[in-house]
Tab-separated table of C-alpha atoms in Angstrom:
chain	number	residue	atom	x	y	z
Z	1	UNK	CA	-11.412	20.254	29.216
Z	2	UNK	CA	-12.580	23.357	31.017
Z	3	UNK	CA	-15.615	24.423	33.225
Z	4	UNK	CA	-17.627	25.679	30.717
Z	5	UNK	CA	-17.038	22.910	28.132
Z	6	UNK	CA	-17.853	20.025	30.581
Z	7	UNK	CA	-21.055	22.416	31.221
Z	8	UNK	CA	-21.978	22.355	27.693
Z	9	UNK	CA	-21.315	18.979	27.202
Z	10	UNK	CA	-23.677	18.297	30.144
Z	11	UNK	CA	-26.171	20.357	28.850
Z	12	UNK	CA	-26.247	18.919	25.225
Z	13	UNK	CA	-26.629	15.316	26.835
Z	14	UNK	CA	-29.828	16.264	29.479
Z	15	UNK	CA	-31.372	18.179	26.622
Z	16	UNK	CA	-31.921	14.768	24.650
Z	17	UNK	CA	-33.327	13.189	27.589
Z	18	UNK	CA	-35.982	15.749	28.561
Z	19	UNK	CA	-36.085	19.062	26.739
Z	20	UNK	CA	-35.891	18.124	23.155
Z	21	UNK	CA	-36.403	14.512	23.616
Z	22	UNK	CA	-36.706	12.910	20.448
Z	23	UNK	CA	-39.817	11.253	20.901
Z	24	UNK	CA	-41.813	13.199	23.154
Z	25	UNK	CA	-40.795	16.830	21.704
Z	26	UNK	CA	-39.384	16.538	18.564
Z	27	UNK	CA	-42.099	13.680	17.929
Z	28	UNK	CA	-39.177	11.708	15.411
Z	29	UNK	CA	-39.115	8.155	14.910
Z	30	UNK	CA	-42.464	7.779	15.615
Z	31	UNK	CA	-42.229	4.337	13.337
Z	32	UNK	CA	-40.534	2.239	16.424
Z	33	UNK	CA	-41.858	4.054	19.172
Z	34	UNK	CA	-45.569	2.623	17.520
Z	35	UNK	CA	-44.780	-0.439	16.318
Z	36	UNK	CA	-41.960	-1.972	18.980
Z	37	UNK	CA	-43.179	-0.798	22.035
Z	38	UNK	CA	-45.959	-3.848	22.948
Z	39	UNK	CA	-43.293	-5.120	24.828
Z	40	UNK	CA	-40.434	-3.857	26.972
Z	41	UNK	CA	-37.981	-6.210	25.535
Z	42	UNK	CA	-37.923	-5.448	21.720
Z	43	UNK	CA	-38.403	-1.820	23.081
Z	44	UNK	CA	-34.879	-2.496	24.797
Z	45	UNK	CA	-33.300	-3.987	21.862
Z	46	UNK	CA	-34.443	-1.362	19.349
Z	47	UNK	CA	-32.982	0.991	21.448
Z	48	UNK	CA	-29.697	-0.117	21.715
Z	49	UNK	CA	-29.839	-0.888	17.957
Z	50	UNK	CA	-30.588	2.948	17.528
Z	51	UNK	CA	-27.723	4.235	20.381
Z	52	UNK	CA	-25.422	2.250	17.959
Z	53	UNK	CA	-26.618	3.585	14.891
Z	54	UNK	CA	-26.589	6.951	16.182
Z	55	UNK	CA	-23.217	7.132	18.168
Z	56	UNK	CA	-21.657	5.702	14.951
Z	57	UNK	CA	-23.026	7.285	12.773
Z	58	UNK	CA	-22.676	10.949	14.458
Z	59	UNK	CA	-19.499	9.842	15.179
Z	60	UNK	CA	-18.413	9.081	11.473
Z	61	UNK	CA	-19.924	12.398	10.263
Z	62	UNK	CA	-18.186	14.555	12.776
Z	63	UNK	CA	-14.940	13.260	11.673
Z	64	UNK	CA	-15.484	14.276	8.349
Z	65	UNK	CA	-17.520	16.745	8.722
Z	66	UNK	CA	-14.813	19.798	7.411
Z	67	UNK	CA	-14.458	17.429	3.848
Z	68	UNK	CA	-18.135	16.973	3.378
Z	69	UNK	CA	-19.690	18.651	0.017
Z	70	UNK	CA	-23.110	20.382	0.981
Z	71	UNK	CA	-24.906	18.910	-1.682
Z	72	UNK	CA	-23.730	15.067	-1.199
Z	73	UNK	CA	-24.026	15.078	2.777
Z	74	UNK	CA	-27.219	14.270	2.648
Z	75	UNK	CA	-25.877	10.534	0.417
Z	76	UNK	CA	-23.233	10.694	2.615
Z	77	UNK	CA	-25.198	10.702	6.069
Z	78	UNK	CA	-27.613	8.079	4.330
Z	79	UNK	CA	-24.595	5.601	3.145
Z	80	UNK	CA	-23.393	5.654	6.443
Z	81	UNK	CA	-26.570	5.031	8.288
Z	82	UNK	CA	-27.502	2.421	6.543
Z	83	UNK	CA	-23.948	0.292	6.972
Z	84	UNK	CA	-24.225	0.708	10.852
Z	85	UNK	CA	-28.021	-0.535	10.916
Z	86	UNK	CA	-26.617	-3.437	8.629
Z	87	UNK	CA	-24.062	-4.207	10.994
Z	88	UNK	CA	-26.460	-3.808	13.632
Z	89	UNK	CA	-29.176	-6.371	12.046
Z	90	UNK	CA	-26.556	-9.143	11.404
Z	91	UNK	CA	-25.478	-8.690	15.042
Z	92	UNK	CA	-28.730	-8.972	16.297
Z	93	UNK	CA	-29.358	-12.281	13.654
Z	94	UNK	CA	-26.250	-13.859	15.400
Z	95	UNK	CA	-26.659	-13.129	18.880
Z	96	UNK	CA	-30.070	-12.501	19.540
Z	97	UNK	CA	-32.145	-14.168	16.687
Z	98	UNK	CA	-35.821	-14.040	19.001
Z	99	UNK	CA	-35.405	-10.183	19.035
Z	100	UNK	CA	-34.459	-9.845	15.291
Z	101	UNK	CA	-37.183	-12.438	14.536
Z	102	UNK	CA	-39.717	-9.834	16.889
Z	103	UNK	CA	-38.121	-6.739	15.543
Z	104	UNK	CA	-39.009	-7.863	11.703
Z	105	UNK	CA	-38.537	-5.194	9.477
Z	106	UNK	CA	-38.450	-2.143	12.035
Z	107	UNK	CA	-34.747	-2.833	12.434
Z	108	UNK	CA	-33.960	-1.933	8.340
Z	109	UNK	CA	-36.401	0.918	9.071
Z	110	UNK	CA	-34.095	2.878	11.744
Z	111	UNK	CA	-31.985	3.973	8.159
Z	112	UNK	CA	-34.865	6.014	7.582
Z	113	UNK	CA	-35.647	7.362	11.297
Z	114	UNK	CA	-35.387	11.081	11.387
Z	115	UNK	CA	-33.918	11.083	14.720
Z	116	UNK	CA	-30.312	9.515	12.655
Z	117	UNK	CA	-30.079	11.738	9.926
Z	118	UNK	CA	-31.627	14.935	12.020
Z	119	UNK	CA	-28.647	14.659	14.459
Z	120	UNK	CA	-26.379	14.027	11.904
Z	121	UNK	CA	-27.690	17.326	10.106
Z	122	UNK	CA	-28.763	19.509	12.984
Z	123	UNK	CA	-25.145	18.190	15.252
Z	124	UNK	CA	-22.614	16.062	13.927
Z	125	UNK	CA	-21.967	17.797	10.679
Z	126	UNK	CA	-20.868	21.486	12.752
Z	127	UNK	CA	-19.737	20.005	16.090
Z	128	UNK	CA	-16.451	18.204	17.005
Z	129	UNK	CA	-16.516	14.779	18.198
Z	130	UNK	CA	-16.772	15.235	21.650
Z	131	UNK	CA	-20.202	17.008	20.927
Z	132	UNK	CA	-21.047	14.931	18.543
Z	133	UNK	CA	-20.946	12.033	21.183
Z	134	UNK	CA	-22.663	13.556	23.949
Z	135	UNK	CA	-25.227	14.635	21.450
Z	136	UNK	CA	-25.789	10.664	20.175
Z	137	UNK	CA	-25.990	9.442	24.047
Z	138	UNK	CA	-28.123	12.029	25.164
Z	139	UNK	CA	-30.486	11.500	22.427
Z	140	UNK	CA	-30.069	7.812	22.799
Z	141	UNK	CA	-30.905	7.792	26.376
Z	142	UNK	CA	-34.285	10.152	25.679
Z	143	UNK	CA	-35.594	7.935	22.851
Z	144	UNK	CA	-34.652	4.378	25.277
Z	145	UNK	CA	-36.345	6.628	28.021
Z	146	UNK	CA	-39.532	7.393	25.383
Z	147	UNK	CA	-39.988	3.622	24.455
Z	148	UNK	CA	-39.249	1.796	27.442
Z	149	UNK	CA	-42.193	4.291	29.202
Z	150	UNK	CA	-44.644	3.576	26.361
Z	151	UNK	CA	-43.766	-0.176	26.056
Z	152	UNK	CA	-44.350	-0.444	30.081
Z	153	UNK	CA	-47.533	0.312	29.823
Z	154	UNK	CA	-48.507	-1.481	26.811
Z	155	UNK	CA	-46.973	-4.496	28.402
Z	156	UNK	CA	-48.491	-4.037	31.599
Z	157	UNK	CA	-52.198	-3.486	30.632
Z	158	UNK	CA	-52.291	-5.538	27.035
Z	159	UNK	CA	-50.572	-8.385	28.939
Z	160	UNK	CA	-50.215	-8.113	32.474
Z	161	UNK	CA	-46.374	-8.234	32.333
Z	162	UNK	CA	-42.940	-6.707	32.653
Z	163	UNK	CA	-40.155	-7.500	30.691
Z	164	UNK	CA	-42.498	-11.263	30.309
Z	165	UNK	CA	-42.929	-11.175	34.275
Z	166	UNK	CA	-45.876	-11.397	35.705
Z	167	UNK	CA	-47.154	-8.351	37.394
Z	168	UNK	CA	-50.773	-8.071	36.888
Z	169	UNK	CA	-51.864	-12.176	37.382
Z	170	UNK	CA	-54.003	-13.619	39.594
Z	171	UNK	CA	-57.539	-13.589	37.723
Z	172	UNK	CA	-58.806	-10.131	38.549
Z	173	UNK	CA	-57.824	-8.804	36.040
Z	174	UNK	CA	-58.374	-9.308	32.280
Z	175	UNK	CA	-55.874	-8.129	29.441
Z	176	UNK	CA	-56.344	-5.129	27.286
Z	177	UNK	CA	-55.962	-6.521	23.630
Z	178	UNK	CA	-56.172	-3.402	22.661
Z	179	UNK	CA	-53.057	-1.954	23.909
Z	180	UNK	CA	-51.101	-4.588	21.854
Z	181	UNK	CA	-52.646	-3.420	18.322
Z	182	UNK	CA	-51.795	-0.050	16.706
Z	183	UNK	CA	-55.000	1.637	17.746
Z	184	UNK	CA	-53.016	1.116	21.598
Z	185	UNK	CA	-49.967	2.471	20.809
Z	186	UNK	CA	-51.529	5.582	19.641
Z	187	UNK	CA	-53.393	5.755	22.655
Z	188	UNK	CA	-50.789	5.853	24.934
Z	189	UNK	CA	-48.632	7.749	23.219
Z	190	UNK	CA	-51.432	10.409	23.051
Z	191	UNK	CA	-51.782	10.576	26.567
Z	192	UNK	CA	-48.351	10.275	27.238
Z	193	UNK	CA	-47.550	13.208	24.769
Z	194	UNK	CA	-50.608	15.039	26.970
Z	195	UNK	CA	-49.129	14.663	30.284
Z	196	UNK	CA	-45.642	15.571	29.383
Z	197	UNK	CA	-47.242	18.785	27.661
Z	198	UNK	CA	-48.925	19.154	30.998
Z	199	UNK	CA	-45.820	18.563	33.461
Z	200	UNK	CA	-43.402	21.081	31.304
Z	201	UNK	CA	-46.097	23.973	31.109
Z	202	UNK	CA	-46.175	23.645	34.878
Z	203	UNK	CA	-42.489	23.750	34.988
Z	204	UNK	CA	-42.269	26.873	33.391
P	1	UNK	CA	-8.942	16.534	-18.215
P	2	UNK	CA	-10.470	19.481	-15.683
P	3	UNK	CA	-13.779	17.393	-15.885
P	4	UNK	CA	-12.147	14.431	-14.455
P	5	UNK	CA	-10.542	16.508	-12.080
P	6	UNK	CA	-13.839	18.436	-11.195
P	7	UNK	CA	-15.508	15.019	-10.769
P	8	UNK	CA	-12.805	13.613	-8.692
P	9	UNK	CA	-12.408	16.439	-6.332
P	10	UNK	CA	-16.533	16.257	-5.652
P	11	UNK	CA	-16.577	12.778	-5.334
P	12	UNK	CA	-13.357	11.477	-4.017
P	13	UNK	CA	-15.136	10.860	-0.262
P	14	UNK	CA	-18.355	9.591	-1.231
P	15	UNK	CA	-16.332	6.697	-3.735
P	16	UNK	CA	-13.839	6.289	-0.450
P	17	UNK	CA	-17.032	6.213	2.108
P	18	UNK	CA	-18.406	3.698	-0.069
P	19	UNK	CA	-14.965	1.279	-0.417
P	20	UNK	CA	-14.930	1.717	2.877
P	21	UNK	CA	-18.660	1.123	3.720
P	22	UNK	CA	-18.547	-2.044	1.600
P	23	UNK	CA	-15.550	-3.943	2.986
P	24	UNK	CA	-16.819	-3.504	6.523
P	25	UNK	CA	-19.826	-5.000	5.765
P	26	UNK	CA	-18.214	-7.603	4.067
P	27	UNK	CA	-16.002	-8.401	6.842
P	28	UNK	CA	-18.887	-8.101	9.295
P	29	UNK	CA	-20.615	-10.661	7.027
P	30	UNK	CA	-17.279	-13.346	6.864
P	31	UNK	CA	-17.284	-13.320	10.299
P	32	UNK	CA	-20.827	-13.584	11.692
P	33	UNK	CA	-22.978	-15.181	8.829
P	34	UNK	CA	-21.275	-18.744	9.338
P	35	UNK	CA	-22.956	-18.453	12.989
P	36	UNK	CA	-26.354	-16.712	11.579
P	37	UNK	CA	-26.585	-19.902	9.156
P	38	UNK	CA	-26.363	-22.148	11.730
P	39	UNK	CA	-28.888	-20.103	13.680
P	40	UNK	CA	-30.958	-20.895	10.694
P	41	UNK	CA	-30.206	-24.862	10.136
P	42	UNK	CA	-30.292	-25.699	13.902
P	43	UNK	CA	-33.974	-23.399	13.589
P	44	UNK	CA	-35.184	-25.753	11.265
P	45	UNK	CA	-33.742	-29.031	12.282
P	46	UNK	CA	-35.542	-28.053	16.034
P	47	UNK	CA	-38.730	-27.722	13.810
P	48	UNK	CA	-38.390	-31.019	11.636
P	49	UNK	CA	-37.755	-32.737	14.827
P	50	UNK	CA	-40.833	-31.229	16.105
P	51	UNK	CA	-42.690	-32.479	13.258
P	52	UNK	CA	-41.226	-36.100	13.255
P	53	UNK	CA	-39.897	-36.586	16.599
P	54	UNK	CA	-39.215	-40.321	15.988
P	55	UNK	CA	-36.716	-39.587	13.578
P	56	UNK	CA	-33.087	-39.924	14.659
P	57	UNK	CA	-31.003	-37.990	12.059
P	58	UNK	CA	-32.177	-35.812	8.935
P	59	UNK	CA	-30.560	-36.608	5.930
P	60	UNK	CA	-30.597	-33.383	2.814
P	61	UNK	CA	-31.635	-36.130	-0.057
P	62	UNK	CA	-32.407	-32.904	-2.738
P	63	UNK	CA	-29.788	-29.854	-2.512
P	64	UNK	CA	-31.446	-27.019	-3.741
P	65	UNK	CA	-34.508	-28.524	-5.269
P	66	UNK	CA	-36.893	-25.908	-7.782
P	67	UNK	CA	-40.017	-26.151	-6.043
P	68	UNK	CA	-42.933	-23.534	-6.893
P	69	UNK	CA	-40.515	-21.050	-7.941
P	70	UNK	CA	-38.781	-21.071	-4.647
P	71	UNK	CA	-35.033	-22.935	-3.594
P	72	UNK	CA	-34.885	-25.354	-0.821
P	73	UNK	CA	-33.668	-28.211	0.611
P	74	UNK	CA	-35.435	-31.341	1.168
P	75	UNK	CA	-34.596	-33.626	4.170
P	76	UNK	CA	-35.342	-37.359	4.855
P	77	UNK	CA	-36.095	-38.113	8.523
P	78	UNK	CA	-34.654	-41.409	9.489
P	79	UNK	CA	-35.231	-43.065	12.184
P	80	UNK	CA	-32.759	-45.081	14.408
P	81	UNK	CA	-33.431	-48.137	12.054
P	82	UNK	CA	-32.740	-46.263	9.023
P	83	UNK	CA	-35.752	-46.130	7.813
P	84	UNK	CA	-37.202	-42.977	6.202
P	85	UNK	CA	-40.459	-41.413	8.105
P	86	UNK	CA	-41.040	-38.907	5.969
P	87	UNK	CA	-39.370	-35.700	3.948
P	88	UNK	CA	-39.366	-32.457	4.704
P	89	UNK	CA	-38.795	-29.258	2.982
P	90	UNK	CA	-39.590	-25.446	3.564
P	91	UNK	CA	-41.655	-23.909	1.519
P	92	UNK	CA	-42.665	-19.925	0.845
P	93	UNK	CA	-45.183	-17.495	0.222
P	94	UNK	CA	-46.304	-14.469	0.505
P	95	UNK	CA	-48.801	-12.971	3.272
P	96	UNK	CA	-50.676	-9.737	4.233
P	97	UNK	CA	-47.212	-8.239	5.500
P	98	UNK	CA	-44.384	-9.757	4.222
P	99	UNK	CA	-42.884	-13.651	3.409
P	100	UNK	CA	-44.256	-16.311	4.669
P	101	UNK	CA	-41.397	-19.635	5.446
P	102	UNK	CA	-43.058	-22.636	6.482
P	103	UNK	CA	-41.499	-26.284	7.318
P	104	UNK	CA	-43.387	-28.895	5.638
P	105	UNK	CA	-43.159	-32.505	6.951
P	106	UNK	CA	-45.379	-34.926	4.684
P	107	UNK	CA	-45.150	-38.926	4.881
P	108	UNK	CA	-43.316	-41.327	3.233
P	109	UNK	CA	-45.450	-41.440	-0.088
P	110	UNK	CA	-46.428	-37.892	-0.071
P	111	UNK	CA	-49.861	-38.711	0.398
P	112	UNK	CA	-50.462	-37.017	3.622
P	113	UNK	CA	-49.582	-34.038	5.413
P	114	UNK	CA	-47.225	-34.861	8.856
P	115	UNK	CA	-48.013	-30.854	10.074
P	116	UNK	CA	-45.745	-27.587	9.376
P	117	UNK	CA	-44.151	-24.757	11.552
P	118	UNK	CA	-43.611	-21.466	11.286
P	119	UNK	CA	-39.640	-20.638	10.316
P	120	UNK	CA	-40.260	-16.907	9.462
P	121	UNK	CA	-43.529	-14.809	9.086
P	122	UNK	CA	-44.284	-10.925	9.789
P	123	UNK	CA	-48.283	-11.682	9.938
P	124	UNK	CA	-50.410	-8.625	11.662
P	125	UNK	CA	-50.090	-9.097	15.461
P	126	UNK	CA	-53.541	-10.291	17.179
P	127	UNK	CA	-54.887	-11.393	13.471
P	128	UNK	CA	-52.461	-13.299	11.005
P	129	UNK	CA	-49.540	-13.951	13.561
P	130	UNK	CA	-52.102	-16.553	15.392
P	131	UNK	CA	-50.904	-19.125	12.823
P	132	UNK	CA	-49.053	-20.245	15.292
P	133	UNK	CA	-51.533	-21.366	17.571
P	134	UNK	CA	-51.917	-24.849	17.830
P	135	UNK	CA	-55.763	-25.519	16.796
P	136	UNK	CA	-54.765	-23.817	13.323
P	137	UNK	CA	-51.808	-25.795	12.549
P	138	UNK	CA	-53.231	-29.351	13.863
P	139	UNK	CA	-55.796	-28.865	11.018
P	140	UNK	CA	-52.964	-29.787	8.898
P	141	UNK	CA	-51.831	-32.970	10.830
P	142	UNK	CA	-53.002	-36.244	9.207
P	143	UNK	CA	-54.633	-33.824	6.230
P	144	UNK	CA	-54.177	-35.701	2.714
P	145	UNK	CA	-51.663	-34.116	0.182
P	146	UNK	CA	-54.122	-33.128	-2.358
P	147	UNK	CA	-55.301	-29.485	-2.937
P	148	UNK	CA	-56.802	-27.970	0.613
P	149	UNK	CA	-59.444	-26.014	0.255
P	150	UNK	CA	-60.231	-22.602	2.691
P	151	UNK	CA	-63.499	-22.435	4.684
P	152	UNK	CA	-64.470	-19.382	5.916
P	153	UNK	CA	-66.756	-20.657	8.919
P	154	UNK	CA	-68.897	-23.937	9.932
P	155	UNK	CA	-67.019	-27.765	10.751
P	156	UNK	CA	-63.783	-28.252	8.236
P	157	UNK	CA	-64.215	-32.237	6.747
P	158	UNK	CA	-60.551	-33.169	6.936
P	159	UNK	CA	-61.764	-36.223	4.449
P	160	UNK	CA	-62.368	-33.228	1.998
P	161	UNK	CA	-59.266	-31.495	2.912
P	162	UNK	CA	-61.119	-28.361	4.140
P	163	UNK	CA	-58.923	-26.103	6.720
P	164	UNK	CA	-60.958	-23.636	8.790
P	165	UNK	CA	-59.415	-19.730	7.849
P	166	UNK	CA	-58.211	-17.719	10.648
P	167	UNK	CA	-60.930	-15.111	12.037
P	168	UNK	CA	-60.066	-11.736	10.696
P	169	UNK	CA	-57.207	-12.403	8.754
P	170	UNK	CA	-58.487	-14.856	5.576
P	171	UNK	CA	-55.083	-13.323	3.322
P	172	UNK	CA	-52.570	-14.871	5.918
P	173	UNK	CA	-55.141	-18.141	6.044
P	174	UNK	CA	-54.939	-18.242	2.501
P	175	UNK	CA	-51.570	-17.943	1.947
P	176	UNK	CA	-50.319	-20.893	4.444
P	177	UNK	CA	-52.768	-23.247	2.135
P	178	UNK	CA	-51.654	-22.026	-1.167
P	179	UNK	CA	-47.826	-22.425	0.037
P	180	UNK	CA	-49.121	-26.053	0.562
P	181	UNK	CA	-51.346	-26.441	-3.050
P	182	UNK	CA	-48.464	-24.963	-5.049
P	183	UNK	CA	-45.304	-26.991	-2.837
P	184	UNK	CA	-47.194	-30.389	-2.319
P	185	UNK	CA	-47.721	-31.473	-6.129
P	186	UNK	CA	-44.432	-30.103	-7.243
P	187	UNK	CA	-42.492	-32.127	-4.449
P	188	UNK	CA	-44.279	-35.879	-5.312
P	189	UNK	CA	-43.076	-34.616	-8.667
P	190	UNK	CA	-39.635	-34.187	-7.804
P	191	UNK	CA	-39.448	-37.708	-5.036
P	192	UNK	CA	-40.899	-39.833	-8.391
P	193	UNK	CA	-38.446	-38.509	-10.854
P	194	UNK	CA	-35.237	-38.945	-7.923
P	195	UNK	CA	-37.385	-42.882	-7.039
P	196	UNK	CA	-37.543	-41.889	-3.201
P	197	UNK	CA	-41.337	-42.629	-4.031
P	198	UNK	CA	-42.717	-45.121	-6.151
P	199	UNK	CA	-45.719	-44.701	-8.488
């Protein structure tokens, strides 16, 4: 693998991350990023549920991406989505069955999260594998990046904790229901969305 | 004949993905949902024991009884003596968001209510999911096994079998007392005609 390759594969991976992260810029999958994020842990575990989706799933399309018909990808993307999410829900029932139990039905919902089937259109389906990898792990890390920020603070001022450890204790200072509900989570994500706006217009 | 082959030549890799798709999910299936049931017994034998912790053993006495429309098991708790405690069974419904799955413990006769836990729900956080605190579900401890009724404020009479609804979220209140007013009758029903209970 040359220079300019390893540069391009470098560049598709830290453009997930930051500059078309797929939460913050391309505002996908908006679903989990609301509804998982009260807490850093199911936050964690929804996000490695979606790095295996996606790296499987891109994965699977870039190998047969030269075979696909245009006007069955889109059934063909879908089919395989929705096996790895299967696969991924039964592992989670076995080996984790709080987190599934927390996750509910958000877990079934990642075969319908636009981030999946976007990279599997906008990627996977005209790049080789290689691409197609760095593509699912740099999106991967963005969206784990996204959620784990949002759930922090949700966690943190709806409940005073980290990851279920204490951080904010000692009587002073009262819990936020509020950032545990829906009306929260769009709350922070607002401002969130706000300051990123702010920090890249500054960059530029 | 060129129809056939038209069809095949579009379709050949979605009817392959698909093969494909479905015997890895069936092999992913054989080989974790003998540990995800399991998960799922030793769940509710934690919660029966919870509910009757003097019993020793739990013994299924009804494989896959019909009970308001739904299939379950129902258990005897025996105790170290061999004597039965009570039954226990897990009974469904539906809430504001999704299913409701609730283990049942009753008494020996059926005639009162031993207390129930939550084995699955997907109740709105901060409103319906507080089912599971301990105030709500005691109501049900010691209750008789007739038809509860659902007050929405004031003192509940437990002598009238009155449970006090859950502020802000009366559909998931109502639905953990109708799982018990549709379950309840059925399952003296079902003891009497098996003579676990007597008349």
């Amino acid at each position: 693998m040359n220079d300019t390759t390893e540069l391009n594969l470098g560049r598709t991976f830290t453009t997930g991350i930051w500059e078309q992260n797929p939460v913050f810029r391309l505002l996908l999958g908006m679903c989990p990023t609301l509804a998982v994020t009260s807490a850093v842990k199911p936050a964690l575990t929804m996000s490695l549920c979606v790095t295996f989706v996606l790296l499987c799933s891109n994965i699977s399309v870039s190998l047969m991406r030269n075979l696909l018909k245009p006007h069955l990808r889109i059934l063909m993307f879908t089919l395989m989505i929705a096996t790895f999410v299967t696969i991924a829900d039964l592992f989670l029932k076995a080996y984790a069955p709080d987190m599934s139990k927390a996750l509910g039905p958000y877990v079934a919902l990642i075969i319908v999260n636009c981030i999946i089937i976007g990279r599997a259109e906008a990627c996977a389906s005209k790049s080789n594998l290689f691409v197609s990898i760095t593509d699912a792990l740099g999106m991967s890390v963005g969206f784990t990046f996204a959620l784990c920020i949002l759930a922090s603070v949700r966690e943190l001022l709806g409940a005073g904790t980290i990851f279920g450890y204490p951080v904010l204790s000692g009587g002073w200072f009262t819990p936020w229901l509020a950032m545990s509900l829906p009306g929260g989570a769009f709350l922070t994500l607002g401002l969130l969305l706000g300051l990123i706006n702010v920090i890249t217009k500054r960059n530029k | 004949m060129r129809s056939i082959k038209h069809f095949i030549e579009q379709s050949w890799l979605l009817i392959t993905a698909a093969f494909s798709c479905g015997l890895l999910l069936a092999l992913t299936n054989a080989a974790l949902g003998p540990r995800i049931q399991r998960i799922e017994i030793g769940e509710m034998y934690d919660m029966m024991k919870r509910l009757m912790p003097q019993a020793n053993e739990f013994e299924k006495v009804i494989p896959q009884a019909e009970i308001a429309g739904n299939i379950t098991d129902v258990y005897a708790a025996i105790d170290k003596e061999k004597q039965v405690l009570g039954f226990s069974f897990v009974g469904t419904g539906y809430g504001f968001a999704d299913q409701i799955k609730l283990v049942i413990a009753v008494n020996t006769d059926c005639s009162k209510l031993l207390g129930f836990d939550i084995l699955y729900s997907n109740e709105t956080p901060g409103f319906g999911s507080r089912m599971t605190e301990d105030w709500f579900r005691q109501q049900f401890v010691d209750a008789p096994a007739g038809t509860l009724e659902l007050i929405k404020s004031g003192q509940p009479d437990k002598e009238k079998d009155q449970i006090l609804a859950l502020s802000g979220a009366t559909v998931t209140s109502t639905a953990v007392v109708n799982i018990f007013n549709n379950h309840i009758g059925m399952l003296r029903e079902l003891l009497k005609e098996k003579g676990f209970i007597k008349d």
